[in-house]
């Protein structure tokens, strides 16, 4: 019987000749063969899996605290293992030349393997005969034989048609085929994959991709470098709201307590976009308002090809203005009040009745180093001032140093400066993005998914029937879901009085096991 | 009764229904071959249980005001639910009772594991306030749930195909897999036990960056931080360097101890044979061909769903929330690894003839990757997704 001599045919490429399987190869052929080897491709996938896994053992460089240099961080935090990790370059694995190299080789492999197999397969399927040899039919996994007539084959034709099969006939023999397009699934998904990664690589083309983190204080207007300073953004206000355990519904209380600190509820920046139209005579940009709007997490503010993402905010707000009262210490009377804009302090402040205040020195981030007052940075986080107060009584002026919880040298003076309030300003960290590669990635992803679905959910099915000398030979093929083919076809076969398909592979294996 | 407590009761109901359903699957497989009534009852119970769990999901959604997949408790519970769904789909196609006897307990284990996490609802931080959160997480979990079916069939295949009287690598490794599953049970039982006993301790220590931190233990302290100061409860037996989280190591140690005790009991007192071997009479009822075919189909169906949810939707969300579709965050990397692993499986299978045993091992390995991403990456490797 058939099943004794059953030797399954390799139906993957319909026995077509692949370039990579040729003998007498030139070096081009050999490179081709190398990359079209599935073995090589799978090695690459295996290596990428292992490397990626190793890359997650310790945090990547971009996720470590910025205050510590990486060469120290890994050793300090994770001991010897961390030092080795750093020395081998795993701290920056995903940008390393060899990781990117592995991905590139993988893509090359996918491209070549697909070309190697697609065309022969396409040709073979296109010109497949209706009448196949006994060897071919006997080599299919599914098949059966029985006595019968061409009439039965004629009868099954409409039944198979109803199931969506396309039918071809020749000399009484029949070929029923369905969902051949499913065979192209892998090729389509490979193309999608290549397009996706190709799209990601387009980033290196100038102009395709811009990425800038911008810190803007409330009230500030800054040029956007990512737009070549053609646009300016103003931070009108930054708002942040935290979940307040007292105000939130009862059900959230437990979780908020567990979270300890403050859990942000929402933060956003109200902003105005300006376009630079030219320069004024004193070299200041002339700005024309384009639009106002808001950027919040998950809701970027958009203009042109750009998007503005609300990314971060400074943990501590800066001081924006500070007000002082000029007081007569003897009478306790307030002469006047001044307001110092810390971003733009004036040198002198003219007061009522001939009083004057001169700002001699401004220390935005006050510290005492080696016994001398100085400033740590230019950010106004702990401002201190040296003022001279000129009054009718003291035309030369009286000096005093004043800052937060600090008032030096003012005790003997007649006039002193007293705090009269501050205004704070939040700083919003927004990310400006332009990414013209996204459409390629999107298209690549969609094509990949379509190919994947076609290949996985639409199996290619075929059924051959031929009659010779009162003997009917049946063979069935499917590249997936054997059960589905049997169910579908067996019904029709039974209806016209033919035997059901046997799974010859299963029969053989069971034979071997006994 | 408010929505949230109703939701909790529905979850408990579904858990019990799943348990009973598993019992009926056991009856169904112990009988002779052929369609059985118990099989039908088991399947119906599983469906009713699933409906109850859907009830849990939607009442909690209504109660919390957002889709309940935003912390480890919610996500893990949902994953268990999707495993049940994956099983129901595959059972619908193949009507195989043996599969139920393995897949349902694994899903039960996952749901029980979920219950070990704090179960209160929490408000969402801004990054999580997005429809893409719902779409991404639910689709990814569904994909993983379907993929998990291949673990059940892979395991059945291996147990069926292994001769336990002969020393072999398969025999050894199967036992390792069984032991890992027992350790999860161990973790749950030990956790419940110490919860009941109220063995809490707090130890204060100085972290690397100089900040004073506290570990709150719920289990007796075996491993503590370097130079820890006992605030309440008991002190550590062993002090660990501070780059290891002594509290988590402690939990792992207790789970291993619990697992070991349980394993020894099962192996030497109750069953008196290898655990895998004791499943052999069940595994023999599914023929190798069918087990192999189901594994492959579960992956063929599950992988596209997983890629769509776990990678594509994830990228869309990441682009909206963080302005970059991909950031090499550990959770993202492990989603990529999951995909590549199953892609490896598919190619090995169709191109290099890895069918049967080797392919079954890959199914088991794939599930290990999924669980690694769920358990270790969330708890140990901190990242953006770290719910803890
Ligand atoms: C991340 C990378 C890859 C993905 C996502 C991918 C995806 C797929 C999928 C889903 C299939 C269909 C499998 C099935 O029907 O069971 C497939 C088939 C295939 N893949 Fe890949 N693949 C990748 C890389 C590669 C590489 C590196 C090679 C070889 C060097 C390769 C060679 C093939 C071949 C030869 C087929 C069979 C085509 C056919 O059935 O005619 N793939 N691929």
Short mmCIF file of C-alpha atoms in Angstrom, two decimals, chain A residues 12-13 38-39 42-43 45-46 48-49 52-53 56-57 60 62-63 76-79 94-95 99 103 106 117 141 190 193 196 200 203 243 248 251-252 254-256 258 263-267 297-300 307 309-311 431 433 435 437-438 441-442 445-446 448-449 452-453 456-457 479-483 487 503 505-506 509-510 513, chain B residues 4 62-66 93-94 118-130 160 208-209 242-243 287-290 293 296-297 299-305 307-308 312 315-317 319-325 327-334 336-337 339-341 343-344 346-348 350-353 355 372 377 381-382 384:
data_model
loop_
_atom_site.label_atom_id
_atom_site.label_comp_id
_atom_site.label_asym_id
_atom_site.label_seq_id
_atom_site.Cartn_x
_atom_site.Cartn_y
_atom_site.Cartn_z
CA UNK A 12 8.27 24.18 1.29
CA UNK A 13 9.39 25.41 -2.11
CA UNK A 38 18.15 29.78 7.85
CA UNK A 39 20.70 28.29 10.22
CA UNK A 42 18.58 31.63 13.53
CA UNK A 43 22.02 31.95 15.05
CA UNK A 45 18.28 35.69 16.32
CA UNK A 46 19.67 33.54 19.14
CA UNK A 48 20.35 38.93 19.69
CA UNK A 49 18.13 37.28 22.28
CA UNK A 52 19.46 41.77 24.77
CA UNK A 53 18.86 39.77 27.91
CA UNK A 56 18.84 44.28 31.03
CA UNK A 57 20.82 42.86 33.96
CA UNK A 60 21.59 51.06 30.72
CA UNK A 62 20.69 56.41 29.90
CA UNK A 63 18.76 55.29 32.97
CA UNK A 76 30.03 51.45 43.21
CA UNK A 77 26.50 50.23 42.84
CA UNK A 78 27.00 46.63 41.77
CA UNK A 79 30.52 45.70 42.82
CA UNK A 94 21.96 48.89 22.35
CA UNK A 95 24.06 51.55 20.71
CA UNK A 99 24.69 44.99 18.60
CA UNK A 103 20.73 43.62 13.67
CA UNK A 106 19.85 39.89 10.52
CA UNK A 117 13.02 31.66 -1.98
CA UNK A 141 1.26 14.09 3.97
CA UNK A 190 9.83 40.06 6.11
CA UNK A 193 10.30 44.17 8.97
CA UNK A 196 10.53 49.14 9.66
CA UNK A 200 14.44 53.57 11.90
CA UNK A 203 17.10 58.94 11.34
CA UNK A 243 -3.42 63.61 44.33
CA UNK A 248 -9.56 61.92 46.66
CA UNK A 251 -11.08 54.01 47.67
CA UNK A 252 -7.75 55.58 46.68
CA UNK A 254 -4.89 53.14 50.94
CA UNK A 255 -2.83 53.23 47.75
CA UNK A 256 -1.90 56.90 48.21
CA UNK A 258 1.36 53.29 50.48
CA UNK A 263 1.64 61.22 43.31
CA UNK A 264 1.14 63.63 40.41
CA UNK A 265 -2.35 63.79 38.98
CA UNK A 266 -1.69 66.01 36.07
CA UNK A 267 0.87 68.47 34.82
CA UNK A 297 1.48 64.09 29.20
CA UNK A 298 -0.06 62.00 26.43
CA UNK A 299 -1.30 65.19 24.69
CA UNK A 300 1.51 66.89 22.81
CA UNK A 307 5.41 68.04 18.53
CA UNK A 309 5.84 66.83 24.70
CA UNK A 310 5.41 67.62 28.36
CA UNK A 311 8.23 65.53 29.74
CA UNK A 431 10.75 67.82 24.53
CA UNK A 433 10.37 66.33 18.47
CA UNK A 435 10.40 62.60 13.36
CA UNK A 437 10.69 58.55 9.87
CA UNK A 438 7.48 57.65 11.70
CA UNK A 441 7.89 52.80 10.61
CA UNK A 442 4.12 52.83 10.62
CA UNK A 445 4.67 47.82 11.02
CA UNK A 446 1.36 47.56 9.17
CA UNK A 448 4.54 43.29 8.85
CA UNK A 449 1.27 42.70 10.68
CA UNK A 452 1.97 37.89 9.74
CA UNK A 453 -1.80 37.52 9.80
CA UNK A 456 -0.69 32.55 10.21
CA UNK A 457 -4.44 32.65 9.77
CA UNK A 479 0.99 24.39 5.22
CA UNK A 480 -0.81 24.86 8.53
CA UNK A 481 -3.68 23.51 10.56
CA UNK A 482 -3.84 19.92 9.38
CA UNK A 483 -7.08 19.38 11.24
CA UNK A 487 -12.43 18.55 8.36
CA UNK A 503 -2.56 11.48 7.76
CA UNK A 505 2.85 10.99 8.72
CA UNK A 506 0.84 10.00 11.75
CA UNK A 509 4.88 7.36 13.35
CA UNK A 510 2.38 5.11 15.00
CA UNK A 513 6.11 3.25 17.83
CA UNK B 4 -15.23 47.13 44.54
CA UNK B 62 -16.48 50.87 37.11
CA UNK B 63 -15.44 51.07 40.76
CA UNK B 64 -11.95 52.36 40.17
CA UNK B 65 -12.83 54.61 37.28
CA UNK B 66 -10.11 53.19 35.05
CA UNK B 93 -11.24 23.81 18.59
CA UNK B 94 -9.78 20.57 19.92
CA UNK B 118 -1.66 44.72 47.42
CA UNK B 119 -5.11 44.78 45.93
CA UNK B 120 -6.30 48.31 46.58
CA UNK B 121 -7.20 50.50 43.62
CA UNK B 122 -4.91 53.41 42.94
CA UNK B 123 -5.26 56.63 41.00
CA UNK B 124 -3.33 56.86 37.74
CA UNK B 125 -0.23 58.93 37.17
CA UNK B 126 -0.43 61.10 34.03
CA UNK B 127 1.53 58.73 31.78
CA UNK B 128 -1.00 55.97 32.42
CA UNK B 129 -3.99 58.17 31.60
CA UNK B 130 -4.35 57.04 28.02
CA UNK B 160 4.15 11.60 27.47
CA UNK B 208 24.21 53.70 48.66
CA UNK B 209 23.16 57.25 47.97
CA UNK B 242 22.98 46.80 49.66
CA UNK B 243 22.82 46.44 45.91
CA UNK B 287 -1.50 11.68 21.59
CA UNK B 288 1.82 13.20 20.71
CA UNK B 289 0.66 14.34 17.32
CA UNK B 290 -2.23 16.31 18.79
CA UNK B 293 -0.20 20.38 16.69
CA UNK B 296 2.02 25.06 17.16
CA UNK B 297 -1.43 26.44 16.60
CA UNK B 299 1.70 29.93 18.98
CA UNK B 300 0.52 30.66 15.45
CA UNK B 301 -2.60 32.30 16.87
CA UNK B 302 -1.04 33.86 19.95
CA UNK B 303 2.10 35.38 18.48
CA UNK B 304 0.43 37.89 16.11
CA UNK B 305 -1.83 39.00 18.97
CA UNK B 307 3.20 41.31 18.70
CA UNK B 308 0.28 43.63 18.03
CA UNK B 312 3.09 47.68 18.14
CA UNK B 315 5.23 51.61 20.65
CA UNK B 316 2.30 53.80 19.74
CA UNK B 317 1.64 54.50 23.42
CA UNK B 319 5.45 57.58 21.34
CA UNK B 320 2.54 59.51 22.80
CA UNK B 321 3.53 59.35 26.44
CA UNK B 322 7.31 59.60 26.28
CA UNK B 323 7.88 60.97 22.78
CA UNK B 324 9.84 57.90 21.75
CA UNK B 325 8.41 54.64 20.50
CA UNK B 327 13.57 53.26 24.76
CA UNK B 328 15.28 49.96 25.59
CA UNK B 329 13.50 49.83 28.89
CA UNK B 330 13.89 46.32 30.41
CA UNK B 331 10.23 45.51 29.99
CA UNK B 332 10.35 46.54 26.34
CA UNK B 333 13.49 44.53 25.76
CA UNK B 334 11.88 41.46 27.27
CA UNK B 336 11.18 41.92 22.12
CA UNK B 337 12.93 38.82 23.45
CA UNK B 339 8.77 37.82 20.20
CA UNK B 340 12.18 36.74 18.95
CA UNK B 341 12.00 33.56 20.98
CA UNK B 343 9.98 33.60 15.96
CA UNK B 344 12.95 31.34 16.60
CA UNK B 346 8.54 29.01 14.21
CA UNK B 347 11.60 29.02 11.98
CA UNK B 348 13.19 26.08 13.77
CA UNK B 350 9.22 24.86 9.65
CA UNK B 351 12.73 25.29 8.35
CA UNK B 352 14.86 22.99 10.43
CA UNK B 353 12.39 20.31 11.33
CA UNK B 355 9.06 19.02 15.64
CA UNK B 372 10.39 36.07 33.65
CA UNK B 377 11.44 42.27 35.36
CA UNK B 381 14.82 44.98 37.37
CA UNK B 382 13.36 48.41 37.93
CA UNK B 384 9.44 52.61 33.70
#
